[in-house]
Coordinates of C-alpha atoms in Angstrom, one line a residue:
Chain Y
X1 CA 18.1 134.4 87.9
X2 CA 21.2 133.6 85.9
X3 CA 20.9 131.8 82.9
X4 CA 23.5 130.0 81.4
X5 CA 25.4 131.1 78.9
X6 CA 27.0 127.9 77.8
X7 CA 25.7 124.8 79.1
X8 CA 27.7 121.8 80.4
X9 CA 26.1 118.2 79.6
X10 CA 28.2 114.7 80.7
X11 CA 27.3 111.8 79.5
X12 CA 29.0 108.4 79.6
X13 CA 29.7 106.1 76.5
X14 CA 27.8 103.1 77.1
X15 CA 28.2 100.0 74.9
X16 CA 25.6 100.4 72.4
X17 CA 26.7 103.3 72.0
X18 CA 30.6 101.5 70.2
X19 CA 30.9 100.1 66.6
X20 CA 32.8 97.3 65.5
X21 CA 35.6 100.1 64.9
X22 CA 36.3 100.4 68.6
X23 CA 34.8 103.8 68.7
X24 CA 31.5 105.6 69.3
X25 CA 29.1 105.2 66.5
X26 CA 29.0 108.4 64.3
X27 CA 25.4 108.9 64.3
X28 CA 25.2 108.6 68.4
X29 CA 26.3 112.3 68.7
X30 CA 23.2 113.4 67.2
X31 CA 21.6 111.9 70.4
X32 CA 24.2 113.3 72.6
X33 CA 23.6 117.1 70.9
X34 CA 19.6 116.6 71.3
X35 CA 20.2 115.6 75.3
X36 CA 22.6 118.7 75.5
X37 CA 20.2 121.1 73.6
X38 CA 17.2 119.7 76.0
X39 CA 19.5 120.2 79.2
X40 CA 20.0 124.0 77.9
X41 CA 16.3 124.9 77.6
X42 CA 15.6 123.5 81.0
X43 CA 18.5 125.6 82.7
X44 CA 17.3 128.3 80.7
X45 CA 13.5 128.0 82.1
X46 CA 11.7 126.3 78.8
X47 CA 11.6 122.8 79.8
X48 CA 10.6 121.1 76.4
X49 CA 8.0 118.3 77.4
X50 CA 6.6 121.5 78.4
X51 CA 7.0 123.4 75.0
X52 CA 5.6 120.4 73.5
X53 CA 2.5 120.0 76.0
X54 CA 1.7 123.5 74.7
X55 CA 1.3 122.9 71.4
X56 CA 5.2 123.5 70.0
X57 CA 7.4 121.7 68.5
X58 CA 11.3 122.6 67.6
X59 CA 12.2 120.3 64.7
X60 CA 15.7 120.3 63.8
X61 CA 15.8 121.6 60.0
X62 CA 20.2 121.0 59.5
X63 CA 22.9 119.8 60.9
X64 CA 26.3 120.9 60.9
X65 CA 28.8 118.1 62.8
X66 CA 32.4 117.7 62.5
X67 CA 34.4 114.3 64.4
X68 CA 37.9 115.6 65.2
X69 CA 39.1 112.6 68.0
X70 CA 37.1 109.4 68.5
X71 CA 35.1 108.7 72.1
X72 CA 35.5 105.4 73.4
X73 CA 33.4 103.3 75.8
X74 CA 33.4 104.3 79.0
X75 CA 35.0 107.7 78.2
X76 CA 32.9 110.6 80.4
X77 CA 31.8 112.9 77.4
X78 CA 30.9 116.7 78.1
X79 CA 28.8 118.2 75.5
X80 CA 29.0 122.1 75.8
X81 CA 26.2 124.2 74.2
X82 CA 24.7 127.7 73.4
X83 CA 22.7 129.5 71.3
X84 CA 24.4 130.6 68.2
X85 CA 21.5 132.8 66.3
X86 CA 17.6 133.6 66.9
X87 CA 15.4 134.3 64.4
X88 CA 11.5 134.5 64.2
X89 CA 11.0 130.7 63.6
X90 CA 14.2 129.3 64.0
X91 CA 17.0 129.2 66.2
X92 CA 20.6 127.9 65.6
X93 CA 22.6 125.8 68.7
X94 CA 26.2 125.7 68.5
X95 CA 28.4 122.3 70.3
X96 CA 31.5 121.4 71.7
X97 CA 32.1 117.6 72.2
X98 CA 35.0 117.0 74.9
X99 CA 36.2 114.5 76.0
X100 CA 35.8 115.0 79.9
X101 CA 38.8 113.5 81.7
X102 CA 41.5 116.0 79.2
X103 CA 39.3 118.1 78.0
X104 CA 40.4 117.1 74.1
X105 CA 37.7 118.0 71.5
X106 CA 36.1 115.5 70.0
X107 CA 33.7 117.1 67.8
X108 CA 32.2 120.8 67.2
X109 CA 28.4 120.7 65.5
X110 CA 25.6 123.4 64.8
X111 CA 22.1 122.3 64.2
X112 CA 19.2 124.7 63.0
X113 CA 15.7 124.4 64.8
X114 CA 12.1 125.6 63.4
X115 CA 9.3 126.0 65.1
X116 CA 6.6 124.3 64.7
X117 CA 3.1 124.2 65.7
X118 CA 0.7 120.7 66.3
X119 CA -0.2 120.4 63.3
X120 CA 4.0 120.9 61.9
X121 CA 3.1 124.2 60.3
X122 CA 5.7 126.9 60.3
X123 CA 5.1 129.2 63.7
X124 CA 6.9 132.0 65.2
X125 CA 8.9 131.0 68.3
X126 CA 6.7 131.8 71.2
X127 CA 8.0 135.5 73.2
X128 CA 8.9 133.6 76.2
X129 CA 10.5 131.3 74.5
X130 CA 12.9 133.8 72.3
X131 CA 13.1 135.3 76.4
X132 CA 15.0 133.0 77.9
X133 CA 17.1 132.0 74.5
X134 CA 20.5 134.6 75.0
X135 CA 22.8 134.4 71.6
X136 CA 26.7 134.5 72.5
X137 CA 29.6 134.1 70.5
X138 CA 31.0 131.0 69.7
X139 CA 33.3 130.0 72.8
X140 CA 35.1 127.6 70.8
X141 CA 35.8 128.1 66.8
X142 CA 33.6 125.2 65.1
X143 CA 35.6 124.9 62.1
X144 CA 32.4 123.7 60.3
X145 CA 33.3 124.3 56.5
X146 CA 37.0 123.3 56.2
X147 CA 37.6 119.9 54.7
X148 CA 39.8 117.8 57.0
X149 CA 42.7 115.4 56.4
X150 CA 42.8 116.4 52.5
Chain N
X1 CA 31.6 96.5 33.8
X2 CA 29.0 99.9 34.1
X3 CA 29.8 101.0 37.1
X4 CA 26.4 103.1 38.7
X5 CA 26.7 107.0 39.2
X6 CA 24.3 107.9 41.3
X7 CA 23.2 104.6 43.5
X8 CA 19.6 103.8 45.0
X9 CA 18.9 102.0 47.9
X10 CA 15.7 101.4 49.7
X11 CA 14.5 101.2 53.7
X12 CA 11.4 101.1 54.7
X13 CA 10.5 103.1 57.8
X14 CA 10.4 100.6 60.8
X15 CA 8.8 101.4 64.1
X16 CA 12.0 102.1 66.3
X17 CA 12.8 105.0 63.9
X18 CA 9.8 107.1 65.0
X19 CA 9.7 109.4 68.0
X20 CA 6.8 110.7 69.7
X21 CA 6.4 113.6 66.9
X22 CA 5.2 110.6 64.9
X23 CA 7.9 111.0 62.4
X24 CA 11.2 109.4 61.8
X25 CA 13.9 110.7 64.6
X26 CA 16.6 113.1 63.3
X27 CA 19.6 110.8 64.2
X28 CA 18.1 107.7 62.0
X29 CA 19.0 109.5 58.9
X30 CA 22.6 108.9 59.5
X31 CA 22.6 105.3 59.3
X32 CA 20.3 105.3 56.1
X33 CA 23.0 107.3 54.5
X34 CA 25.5 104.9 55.8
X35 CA 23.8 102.1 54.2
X36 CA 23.3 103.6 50.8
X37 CA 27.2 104.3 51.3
X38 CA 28.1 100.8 51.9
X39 CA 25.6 99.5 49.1
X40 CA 27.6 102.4 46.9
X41 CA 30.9 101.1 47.3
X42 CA 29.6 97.3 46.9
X43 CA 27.6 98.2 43.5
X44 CA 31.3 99.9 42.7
X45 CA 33.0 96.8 43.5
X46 CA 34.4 97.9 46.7
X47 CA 32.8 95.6 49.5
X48 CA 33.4 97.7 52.4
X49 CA 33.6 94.7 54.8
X50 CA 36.5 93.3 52.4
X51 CA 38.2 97.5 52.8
X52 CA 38.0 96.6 56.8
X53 CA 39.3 93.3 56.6
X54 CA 42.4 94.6 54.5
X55 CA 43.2 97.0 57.3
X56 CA 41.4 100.4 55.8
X57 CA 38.8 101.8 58.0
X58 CA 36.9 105.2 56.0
X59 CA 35.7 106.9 58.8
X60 CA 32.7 109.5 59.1
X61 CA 34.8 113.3 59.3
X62 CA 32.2 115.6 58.5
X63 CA 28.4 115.5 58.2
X64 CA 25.8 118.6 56.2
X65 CA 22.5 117.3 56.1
X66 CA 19.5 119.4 55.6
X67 CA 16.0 118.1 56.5
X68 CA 13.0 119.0 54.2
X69 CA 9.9 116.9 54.8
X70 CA 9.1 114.5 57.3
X71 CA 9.8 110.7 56.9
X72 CA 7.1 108.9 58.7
X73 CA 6.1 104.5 60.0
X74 CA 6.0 102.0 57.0
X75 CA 6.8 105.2 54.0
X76 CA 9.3 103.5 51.9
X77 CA 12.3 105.6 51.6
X78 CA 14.5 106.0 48.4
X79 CA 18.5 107.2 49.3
X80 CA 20.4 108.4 46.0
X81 CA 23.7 108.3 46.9
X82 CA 27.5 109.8 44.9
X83 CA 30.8 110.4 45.3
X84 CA 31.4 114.1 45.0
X85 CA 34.9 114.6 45.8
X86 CA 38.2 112.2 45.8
X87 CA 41.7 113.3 47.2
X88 CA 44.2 111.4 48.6
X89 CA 42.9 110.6 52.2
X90 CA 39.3 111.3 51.8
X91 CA 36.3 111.1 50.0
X92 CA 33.2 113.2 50.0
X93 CA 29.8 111.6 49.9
X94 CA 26.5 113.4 48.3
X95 CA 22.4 111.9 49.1
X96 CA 19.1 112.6 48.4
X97 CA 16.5 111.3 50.2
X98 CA 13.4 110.9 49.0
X99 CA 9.8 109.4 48.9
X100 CA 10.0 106.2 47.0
X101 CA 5.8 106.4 46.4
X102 CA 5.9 110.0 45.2
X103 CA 9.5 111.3 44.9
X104 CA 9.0 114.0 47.5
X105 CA 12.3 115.3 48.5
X106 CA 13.2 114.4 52.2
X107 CA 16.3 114.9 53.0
X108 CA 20.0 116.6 50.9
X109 CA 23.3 115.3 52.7
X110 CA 27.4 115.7 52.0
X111 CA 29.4 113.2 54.7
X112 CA 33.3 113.5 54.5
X113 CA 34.9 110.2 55.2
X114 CA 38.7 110.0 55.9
X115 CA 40.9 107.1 55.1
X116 CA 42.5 105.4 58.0
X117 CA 45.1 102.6 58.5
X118 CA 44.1 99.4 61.4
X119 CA 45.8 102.2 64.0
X120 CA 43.6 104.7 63.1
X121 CA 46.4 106.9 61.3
X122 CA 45.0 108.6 58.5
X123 CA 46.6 107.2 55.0
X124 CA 46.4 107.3 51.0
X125 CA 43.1 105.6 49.7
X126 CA 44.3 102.3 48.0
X127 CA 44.5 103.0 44.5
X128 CA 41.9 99.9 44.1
X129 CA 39.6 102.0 45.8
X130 CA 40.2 105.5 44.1
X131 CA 39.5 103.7 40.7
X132 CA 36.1 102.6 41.3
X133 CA 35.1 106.1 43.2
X134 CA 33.7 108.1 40.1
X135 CA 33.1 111.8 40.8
X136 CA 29.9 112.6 39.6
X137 CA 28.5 116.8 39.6
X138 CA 25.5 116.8 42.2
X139 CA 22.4 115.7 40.5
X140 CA 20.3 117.6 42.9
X141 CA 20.8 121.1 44.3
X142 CA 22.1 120.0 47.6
X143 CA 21.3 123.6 49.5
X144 CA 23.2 122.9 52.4
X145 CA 24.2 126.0 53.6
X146 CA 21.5 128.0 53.4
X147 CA 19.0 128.8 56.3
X148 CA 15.2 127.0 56.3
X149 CA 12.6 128.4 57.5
X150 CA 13.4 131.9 58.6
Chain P
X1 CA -6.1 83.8 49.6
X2 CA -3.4 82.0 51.4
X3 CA -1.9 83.4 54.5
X4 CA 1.5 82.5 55.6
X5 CA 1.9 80.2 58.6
X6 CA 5.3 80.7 59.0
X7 CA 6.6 84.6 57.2
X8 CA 10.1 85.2 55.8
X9 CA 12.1 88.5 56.2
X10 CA 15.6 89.2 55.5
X11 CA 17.7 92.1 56.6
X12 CA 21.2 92.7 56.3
X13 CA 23.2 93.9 59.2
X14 CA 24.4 97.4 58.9
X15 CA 27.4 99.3 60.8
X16 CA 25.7 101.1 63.3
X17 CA 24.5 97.5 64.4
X18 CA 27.4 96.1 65.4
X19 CA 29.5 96.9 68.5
X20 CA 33.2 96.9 69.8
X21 CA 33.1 92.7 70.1
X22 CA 32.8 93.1 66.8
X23 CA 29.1 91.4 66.4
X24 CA 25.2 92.7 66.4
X25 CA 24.5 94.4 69.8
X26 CA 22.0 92.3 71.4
X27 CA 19.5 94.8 72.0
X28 CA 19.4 95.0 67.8
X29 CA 17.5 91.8 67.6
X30 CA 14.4 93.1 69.2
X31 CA 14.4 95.7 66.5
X32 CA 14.7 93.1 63.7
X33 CA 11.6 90.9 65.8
X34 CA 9.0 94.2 65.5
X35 CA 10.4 94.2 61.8
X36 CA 9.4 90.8 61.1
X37 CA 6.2 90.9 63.1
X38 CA 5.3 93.8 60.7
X39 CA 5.8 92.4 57.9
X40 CA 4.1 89.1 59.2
X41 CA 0.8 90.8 60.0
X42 CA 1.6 92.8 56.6
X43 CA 1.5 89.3 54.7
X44 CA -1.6 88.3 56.7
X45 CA -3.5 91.0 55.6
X46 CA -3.1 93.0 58.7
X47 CA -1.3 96.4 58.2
X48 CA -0.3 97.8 61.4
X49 CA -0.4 101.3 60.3
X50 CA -4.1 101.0 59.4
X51 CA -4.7 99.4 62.8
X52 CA -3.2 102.3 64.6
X53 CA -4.5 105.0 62.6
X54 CA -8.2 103.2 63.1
X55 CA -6.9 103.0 67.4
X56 CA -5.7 99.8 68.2
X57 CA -1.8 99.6 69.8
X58 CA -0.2 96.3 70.1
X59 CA 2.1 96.8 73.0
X60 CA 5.2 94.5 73.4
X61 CA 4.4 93.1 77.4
X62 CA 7.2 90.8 77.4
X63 CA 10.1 89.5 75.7
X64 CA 11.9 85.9 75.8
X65 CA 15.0 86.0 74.2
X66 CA 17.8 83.5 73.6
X67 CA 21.2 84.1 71.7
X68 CA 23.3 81.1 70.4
X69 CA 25.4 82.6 67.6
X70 CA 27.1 86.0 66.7
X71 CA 25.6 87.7 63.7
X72 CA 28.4 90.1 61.9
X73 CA 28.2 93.1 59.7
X74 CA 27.4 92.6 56.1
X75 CA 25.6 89.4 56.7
X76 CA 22.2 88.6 55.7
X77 CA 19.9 88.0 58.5
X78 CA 16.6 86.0 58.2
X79 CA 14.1 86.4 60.3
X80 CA 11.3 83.6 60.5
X81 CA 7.7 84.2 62.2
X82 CA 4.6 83.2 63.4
X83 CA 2.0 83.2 65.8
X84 CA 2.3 81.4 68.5
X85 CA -0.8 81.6 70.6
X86 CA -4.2 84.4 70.6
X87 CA -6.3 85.3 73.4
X88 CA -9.3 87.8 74.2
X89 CA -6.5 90.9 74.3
X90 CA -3.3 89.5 73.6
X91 CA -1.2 87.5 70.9
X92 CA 2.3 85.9 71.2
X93 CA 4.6 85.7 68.2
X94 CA 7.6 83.1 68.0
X95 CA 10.7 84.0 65.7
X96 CA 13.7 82.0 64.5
X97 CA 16.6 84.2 63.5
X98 CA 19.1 82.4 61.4
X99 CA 22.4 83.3 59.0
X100 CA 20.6 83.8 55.6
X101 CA 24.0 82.3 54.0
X102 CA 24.3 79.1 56.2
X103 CA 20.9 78.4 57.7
X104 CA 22.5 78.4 61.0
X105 CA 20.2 79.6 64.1
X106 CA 21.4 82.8 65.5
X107 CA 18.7 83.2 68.3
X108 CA 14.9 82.0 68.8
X109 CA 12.4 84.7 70.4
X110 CA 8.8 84.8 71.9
X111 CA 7.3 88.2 72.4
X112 CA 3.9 88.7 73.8
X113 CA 2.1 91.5 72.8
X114 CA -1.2 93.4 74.6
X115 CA -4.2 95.0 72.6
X116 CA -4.5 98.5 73.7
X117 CA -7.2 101.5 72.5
X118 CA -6.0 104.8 71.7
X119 CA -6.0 105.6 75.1
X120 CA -3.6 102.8 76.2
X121 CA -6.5 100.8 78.2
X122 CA -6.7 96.8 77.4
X123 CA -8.9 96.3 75.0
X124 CA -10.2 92.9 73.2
X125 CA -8.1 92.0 69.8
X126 CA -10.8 92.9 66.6
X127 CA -12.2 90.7 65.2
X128 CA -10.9 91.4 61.7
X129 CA -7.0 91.1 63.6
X130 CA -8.1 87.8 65.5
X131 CA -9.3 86.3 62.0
X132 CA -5.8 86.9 60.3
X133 CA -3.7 85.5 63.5
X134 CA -3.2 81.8 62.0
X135 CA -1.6 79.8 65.4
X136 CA 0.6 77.5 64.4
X137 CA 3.2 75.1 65.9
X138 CA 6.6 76.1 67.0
X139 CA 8.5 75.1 63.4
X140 CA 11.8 75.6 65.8
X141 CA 12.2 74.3 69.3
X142 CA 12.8 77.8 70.8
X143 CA 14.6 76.4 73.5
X144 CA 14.0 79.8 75.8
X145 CA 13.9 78.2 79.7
X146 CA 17.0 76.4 79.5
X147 CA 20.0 78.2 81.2
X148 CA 23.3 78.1 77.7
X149 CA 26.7 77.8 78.7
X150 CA 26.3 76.2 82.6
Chain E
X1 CA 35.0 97.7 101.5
X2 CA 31.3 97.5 101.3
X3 CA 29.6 95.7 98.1
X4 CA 26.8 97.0 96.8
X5 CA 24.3 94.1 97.0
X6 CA 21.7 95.9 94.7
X7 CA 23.0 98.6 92.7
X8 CA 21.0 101.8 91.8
X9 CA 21.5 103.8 88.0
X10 CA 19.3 107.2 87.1
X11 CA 18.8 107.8 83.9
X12 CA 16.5 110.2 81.7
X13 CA 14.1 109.6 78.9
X14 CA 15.9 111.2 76.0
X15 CA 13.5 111.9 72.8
X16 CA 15.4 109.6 70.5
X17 CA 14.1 107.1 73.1
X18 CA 10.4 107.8 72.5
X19 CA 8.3 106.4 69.8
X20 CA 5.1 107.4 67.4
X21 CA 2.9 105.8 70.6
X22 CA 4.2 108.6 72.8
X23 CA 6.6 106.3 75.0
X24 CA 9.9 105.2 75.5
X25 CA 10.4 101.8 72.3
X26 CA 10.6 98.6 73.9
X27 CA 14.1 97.8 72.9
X28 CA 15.5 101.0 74.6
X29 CA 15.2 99.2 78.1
X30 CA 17.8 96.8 76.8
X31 CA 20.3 99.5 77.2
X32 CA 19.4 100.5 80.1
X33 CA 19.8 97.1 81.3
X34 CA 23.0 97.0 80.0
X35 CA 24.1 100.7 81.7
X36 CA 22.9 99.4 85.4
X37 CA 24.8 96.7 84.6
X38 CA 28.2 98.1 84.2
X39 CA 27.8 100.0 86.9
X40 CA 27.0 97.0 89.1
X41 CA 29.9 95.9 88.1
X42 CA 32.0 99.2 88.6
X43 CA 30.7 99.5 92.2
X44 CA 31.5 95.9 93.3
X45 CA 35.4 96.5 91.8
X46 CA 35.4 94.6 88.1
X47 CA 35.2 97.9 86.2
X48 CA 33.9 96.1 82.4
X49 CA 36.4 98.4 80.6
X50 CA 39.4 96.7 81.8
X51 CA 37.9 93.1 82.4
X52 CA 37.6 93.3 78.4
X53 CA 41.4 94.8 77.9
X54 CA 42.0 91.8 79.7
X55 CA 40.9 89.6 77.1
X56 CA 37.7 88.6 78.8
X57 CA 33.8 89.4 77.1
X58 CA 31.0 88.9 79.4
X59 CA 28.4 88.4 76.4
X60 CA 24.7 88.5 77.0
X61 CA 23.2 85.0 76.5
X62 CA 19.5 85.0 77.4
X63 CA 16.9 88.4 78.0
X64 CA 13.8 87.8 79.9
X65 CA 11.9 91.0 80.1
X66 CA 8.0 91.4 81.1
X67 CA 7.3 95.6 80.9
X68 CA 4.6 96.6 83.2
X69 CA 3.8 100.7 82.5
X70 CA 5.2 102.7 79.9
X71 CA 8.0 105.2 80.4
X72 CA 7.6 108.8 78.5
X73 CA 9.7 111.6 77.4
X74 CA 12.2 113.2 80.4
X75 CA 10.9 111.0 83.1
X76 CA 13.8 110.3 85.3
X77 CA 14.0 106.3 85.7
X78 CA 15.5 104.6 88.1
X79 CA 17.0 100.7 87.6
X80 CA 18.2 98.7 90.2
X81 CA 20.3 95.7 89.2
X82 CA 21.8 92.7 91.3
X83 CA 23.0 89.4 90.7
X84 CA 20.7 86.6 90.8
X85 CA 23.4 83.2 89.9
X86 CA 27.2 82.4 89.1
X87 CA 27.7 79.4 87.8
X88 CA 31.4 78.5 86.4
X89 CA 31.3 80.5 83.5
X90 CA 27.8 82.2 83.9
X91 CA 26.3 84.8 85.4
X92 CA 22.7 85.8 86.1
X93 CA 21.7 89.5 86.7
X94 CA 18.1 90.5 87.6
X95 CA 16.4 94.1 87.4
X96 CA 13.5 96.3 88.7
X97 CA 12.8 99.4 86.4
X98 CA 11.0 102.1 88.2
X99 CA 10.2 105.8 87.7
X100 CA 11.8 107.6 90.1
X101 CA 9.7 110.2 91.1
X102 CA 6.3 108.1 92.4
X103 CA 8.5 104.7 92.4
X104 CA 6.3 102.4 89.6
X105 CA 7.8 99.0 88.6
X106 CA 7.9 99.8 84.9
X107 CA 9.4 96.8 83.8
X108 CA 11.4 93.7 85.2
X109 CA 14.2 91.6 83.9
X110 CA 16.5 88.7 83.8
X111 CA 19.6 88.5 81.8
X112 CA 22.2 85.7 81.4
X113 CA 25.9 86.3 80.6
X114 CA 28.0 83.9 79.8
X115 CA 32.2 84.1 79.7
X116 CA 34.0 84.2 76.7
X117 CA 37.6 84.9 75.9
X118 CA 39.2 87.0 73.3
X119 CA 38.3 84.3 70.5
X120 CA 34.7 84.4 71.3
X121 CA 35.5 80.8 73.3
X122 CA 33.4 79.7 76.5
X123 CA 36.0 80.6 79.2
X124 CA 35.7 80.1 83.3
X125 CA 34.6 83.3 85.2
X126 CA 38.4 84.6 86.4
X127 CA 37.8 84.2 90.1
X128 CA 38.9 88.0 90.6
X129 CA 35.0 88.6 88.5
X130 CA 33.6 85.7 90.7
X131 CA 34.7 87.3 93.8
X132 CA 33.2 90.5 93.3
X133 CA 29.9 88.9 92.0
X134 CA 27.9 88.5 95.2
X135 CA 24.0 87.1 94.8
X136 CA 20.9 88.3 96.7
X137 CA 17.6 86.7 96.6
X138 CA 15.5 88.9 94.4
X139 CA 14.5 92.0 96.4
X140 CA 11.3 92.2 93.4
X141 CA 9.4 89.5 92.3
X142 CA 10.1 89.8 88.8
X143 CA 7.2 87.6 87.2
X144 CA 8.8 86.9 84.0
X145 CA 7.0 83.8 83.4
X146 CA 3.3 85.3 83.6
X147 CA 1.3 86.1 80.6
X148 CA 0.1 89.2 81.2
X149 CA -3.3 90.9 79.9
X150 CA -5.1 87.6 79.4

């Protein structure tokens, strides 16, 4: 079977989803990353409702997100994803945001993951898990730590 | 006029913040931090909605947040909020989230917000603006960039 | 002691509540509703995190909701309650949401709510709950069958 | 060109969706409401994005909602949305929630729109919208005036 390397997510902006700025509400790409993180494990073979049945939990620990160009309503929205690093009890997912009509980036974000087990104690990620988790460079640079428009 | 350094503002965990981990979702803790920011600038004498109605629009560039201990239903939550940086076109945000009952540390975050004009161009922060921003040195080790749990 | 027939909350509308019209998103309102229904059983004596953590659920089963005026960011939102009518497994709470400022009426509500065990079966209401549940008269014609704007 | 005379949307249960009782919060269906009904009006020709360039806001008036069986975590639901009245400057959409794999009813709805223009005014229904807008009997009985669990 071949897993994917880099996931492809589309999702479009619904009205909720807007703020009285005419734009998608900052905090709403948190949800977007979570769905795109969720689509990757499934493609990958670790559906997490089934992680979670079994007893783990993957908790994000930090988030890295950078807005570069608003999304509007309406707008298709693809979120790429990988994974970026694996350790023991953690694992770090790396995001494009792009918008999906001209392909412009909207946003680049990294969030951290723990595991955890039922009782949200510290775990080691399970082996099949880590398995089906393959690390690759970022595709796109993510730009994460420069100040913008200073 | 004694303008506040580090602001508090409290929320108290409602029921549409929780997800099925029985804790408070990942993506809510961007909107507490957007309210402490909006009570920050209004406690500055900068009413935000006045800013928007005067054409200025400060818009999220940038988030680091870095989650610590679980926020859970009914907790009342405490969000310390500063201004750690000012240039021309943008300011830089710091929080702490905590317990309000026993001070436990929830939550560090930075947010860079940009300054924009009705067109969304970005432009100079009025100078009414700069003058009530007061740069204050972190009064808690943020620890944004370091790697939990590994 | 003396239990309120007729419970106060205030909230004020935050930025990730409003949309691209430039008002609170409808859906928004149902949030502020469980708010005040908290804090209404809160003020009666009934916490609902105790009732959950001891196995009772109070499930929203339907929802009757009419809007007649915009609320905006910034504003202070009231949010009046009380209980409406109590049976064997299921109570219905009325709620007048008005412009703090003004007094005007921004939208009346009734939302019924089902008694459920830990196991999400009906169960009846305890005792204890039923004791707290003052019924009182509609303060507000609520107004929810008529068809606005015809 | 054929009309759709009941519209069908897919969506999945996302995790910010869920709540501390292990299903998808009550308010969340709003949304989905509002997504089905977008598309309803995409597929009959009105697409909402340009209806509002246009100056006109189609602004959600009334919600009746009576939820039947809970929907969980990565469920894939289906909502099928029609129109149940026009009036001169009204409109009337009903909906069946169901999960898509077995085919429950997981919750039925009403909502009333009403027509506003760009100054938040009542305004006719442009007959282009009316023409497009083509009621059906309700192919559910929607029951939104029971009380259930009594």
């Amino acid at each position: 079977m071949s897993l994917p390397e880099v996931s492809e997510l589309q999702v479009r902006v619904n009205y909720s989803e807007t703020d009285q700025m005419g734009v998608v509400y900052h905090a709403r790409y948190l949800v977007w990353l979570d769905i795109a993180r969720t689509e990757h494990l499934r493609l990958s073979g670790a559906s997490y409702r089934d992680l979670e049945s079994q007893g783990l939990r993957l908790v994000v620990s930090d988030v890295s997100l950078r807005y570069r160009q608003p999304a509007r309503f309406d707008d298709i929205i693809r979120v790429r994803c990988w994974v970026r690093e694996v350790a023991t009890r953690r694992v770090t997912f790396g995001y494009a945001v792009e918008h999906a009509g001209d392909g412009r980036l909207l946003a680049t974000a990294s969030t951290g993951l723990v595991s955890l087990d039922a009782d949200m104690r510290l775990t080691s990620l399970p082996d099949r898990v880590r398995a089906v988790l393959r690390v690759v460079p970022d595709p796109v640079r993510l730009g994460l730590t420069e100040a913008p428009g200073t």
